mmCIF file of C-alpha atoms in Angstrom:
data_model
loop_
_atom_site.group_PDB
_atom_site.id
_atom_site.type_symbol
_atom_site.label_atom_id
_atom_site.label_comp_id
_atom_site.label_asym_id
_atom_site.label_seq_id
_atom_site.Cartn_x
_atom_site.Cartn_y
_atom_site.Cartn_z
ATOM 1 C CA MET A 1 -9.484 -0.178 -25.191
ATOM 2 C CA LYS A 2 -7.426 -3.014 -26.563
ATOM 3 C CA ASP A 3 -4.763 -1.403 -28.814
ATOM 4 C CA ALA A 4 -2.863 1.137 -26.659
ATOM 5 C CA ARG A 5 -0.550 2.092 -29.502
ATOM 6 C CA ASN A 6 -3.341 3.801 -31.455
ATOM 7 C CA LEU A 7 -4.981 5.422 -28.424
ATOM 8 C CA ILE A 8 -3.040 8.720 -28.718
ATOM 9 C CA ILE A 9 -3.557 10.121 -32.208
ATOM 10 C CA ARG A 10 -1.450 13.272 -31.888
ATOM 11 C CA VAL A 11 -0.427 16.075 -29.590
ATOM 12 C CA HIS A 12 -2.576 19.192 -29.953
ATOM 13 C CA PHE A 13 -0.449 22.315 -29.891
ATOM 14 C CA SER A 14 -1.820 25.874 -29.959
ATOM 15 C CA GLU A 15 -1.333 29.064 -28.020
ATOM 16 C CA LYS A 16 -3.840 27.912 -25.370
ATOM 17 C CA ALA A 17 -2.161 24.530 -25.137
ATOM 18 C CA SER A 18 1.202 26.251 -24.671
ATOM 19 C CA ASN A 19 -0.185 28.457 -21.901
ATOM 20 C CA LEU A 20 -1.753 25.413 -20.140
ATOM 21 C CA MET A 21 1.598 23.644 -20.392
ATOM 22 C CA ASP A 22 3.421 26.472 -18.649
ATOM 23 C CA ARG A 23 0.831 27.550 -16.094
ATOM 24 C CA GLU A 24 -0.977 24.328 -15.121
ATOM 25 C CA ASN A 25 1.463 21.553 -16.177
ATOM 26 C CA VAL A 26 -1.067 20.175 -18.717
ATOM 27 C CA ILE A 27 -0.459 18.446 -22.062
ATOM 28 C CA THR A 28 -3.242 18.485 -24.630
ATOM 29 C CA LEU A 29 -3.780 15.458 -26.839
ATOM 30 C CA ILE A 30 -6.130 14.225 -29.510
ATOM 31 C CA VAL A 31 -7.139 10.640 -28.599
ATOM 32 C CA ASP A 32 -9.342 7.847 -29.978
ATOM 33 C CA ARG A 33 -13.015 8.625 -29.313
ATOM 34 C CA ARG A 34 -13.536 5.224 -27.685
ATOM 35 C CA ALA A 35 -10.802 5.826 -25.097
ATOM 36 C CA SER A 36 -11.793 6.362 -21.522
ATOM 37 C CA LYS A 37 -10.025 8.754 -19.144
ATOM 38 C CA HIS A 38 -8.559 5.736 -17.383
ATOM 39 C CA ASP A 39 -7.215 4.398 -20.691
ATOM 40 C CA VAL A 40 -5.559 7.736 -21.449
ATOM 41 C CA LYS A 41 -4.037 7.954 -18.016
ATOM 42 C CA ARG A 42 -2.655 4.400 -18.095
ATOM 43 C CA VAL A 43 -1.183 4.639 -21.561
ATOM 44 C CA PHE A 44 0.340 8.076 -20.999
ATOM 45 C CA GLU A 45 1.965 6.974 -17.741
ATOM 46 C CA ASP A 46 3.362 3.834 -19.397
ATOM 47 C CA LEU A 47 4.677 5.598 -22.483
ATOM 48 C CA PHE A 48 6.396 8.563 -20.838
ATOM 49 C CA GLN A 49 7.169 7.243 -17.260
ATOM 50 C CA VAL A 50 5.336 10.132 -15.575
ATOM 51 C CA LYS A 51 2.554 10.290 -12.973
ATOM 52 C CA VAL A 52 -0.720 11.739 -14.164
ATOM 53 C CA GLU A 53 -2.838 13.640 -11.603
ATOM 54 C CA LYS A 54 -5.978 14.158 -13.695
ATOM 55 C CA VAL A 55 -7.415 13.700 -17.178
ATOM 56 C CA ARG A 56 -10.239 15.849 -18.612
ATOM 57 C CA THR A 57 -11.796 15.090 -21.973
ATOM 58 C CA LEU A 58 -14.202 16.694 -24.406
ATOM 59 C CA ILE A 59 -15.472 16.123 -27.967
ATOM 60 C CA THR A 60 -14.537 18.992 -30.237
ATOM 61 C CA SER A 61 -16.781 20.481 -32.915
ATOM 62 C CA ARG A 62 -14.736 18.544 -35.477
ATOM 63 C CA GLY A 63 -15.779 15.279 -33.802
ATOM 64 C CA GLU A 64 -12.333 14.606 -32.263
ATOM 65 C CA LYS A 65 -11.816 13.677 -28.609
ATOM 66 C CA LYS A 66 -9.407 16.072 -26.864
ATOM 67 C CA ALA A 67 -7.734 15.063 -23.615
ATOM 68 C CA TYR A 68 -6.128 17.436 -21.140
ATOM 69 C CA VAL A 69 -3.576 15.455 -19.180
ATOM 70 C CA LYS A 70 -2.457 17.179 -15.927
ATOM 71 C CA LEU A 71 0.894 15.843 -14.677
ATOM 72 C CA ALA A 72 1.552 15.326 -10.961
ATOM 73 C CA PRO A 73 3.855 17.715 -9.124
ATOM 74 C CA GLY A 74 7.485 16.770 -9.774
ATOM 75 C CA PHE A 75 6.917 16.176 -13.461
ATOM 76 C CA ASN A 76 7.252 18.902 -16.098
ATOM 77 C CA ALA A 77 4.861 19.015 -19.024
ATOM 78 C CA ARG A 78 7.354 21.084 -21.084
ATOM 79 C CA ASP A 79 9.932 18.254 -20.698
ATOM 80 C CA VAL A 80 7.428 15.653 -21.879
ATOM 81 C CA ALA A 81 6.473 17.914 -24.818
ATOM 82 C CA THR A 82 10.102 18.185 -25.777
ATOM 83 C CA ARG A 83 10.409 14.439 -25.803
ATOM 84 C CA LEU A 84 7.316 14.314 -28.041
ATOM 85 C CA GLY A 85 8.995 16.773 -30.432
ATOM 86 C CA VAL A 86 6.357 19.464 -30.022
ATOM 87 C CA VAL A 87 8.459 22.149 -28.370
#
């Protein structure tokens, strides 16, 4: 993926996403369909100065690519969401 600025389209926020944030330290994003897990991890770590433990992705029924970004211990997903203006 060449243009990292357009990789993350938006933050996905729902009741499930909020529960994942609190219980499993996961942030849910909608990303470019061409982005790989490695691209998402690299860009997210660079933008927010956090360490990512794992990235899971899926294609939604709407045709969007959703990424679940699990932060490493010592980093708080709620704090990152606050910086994003979601919470």
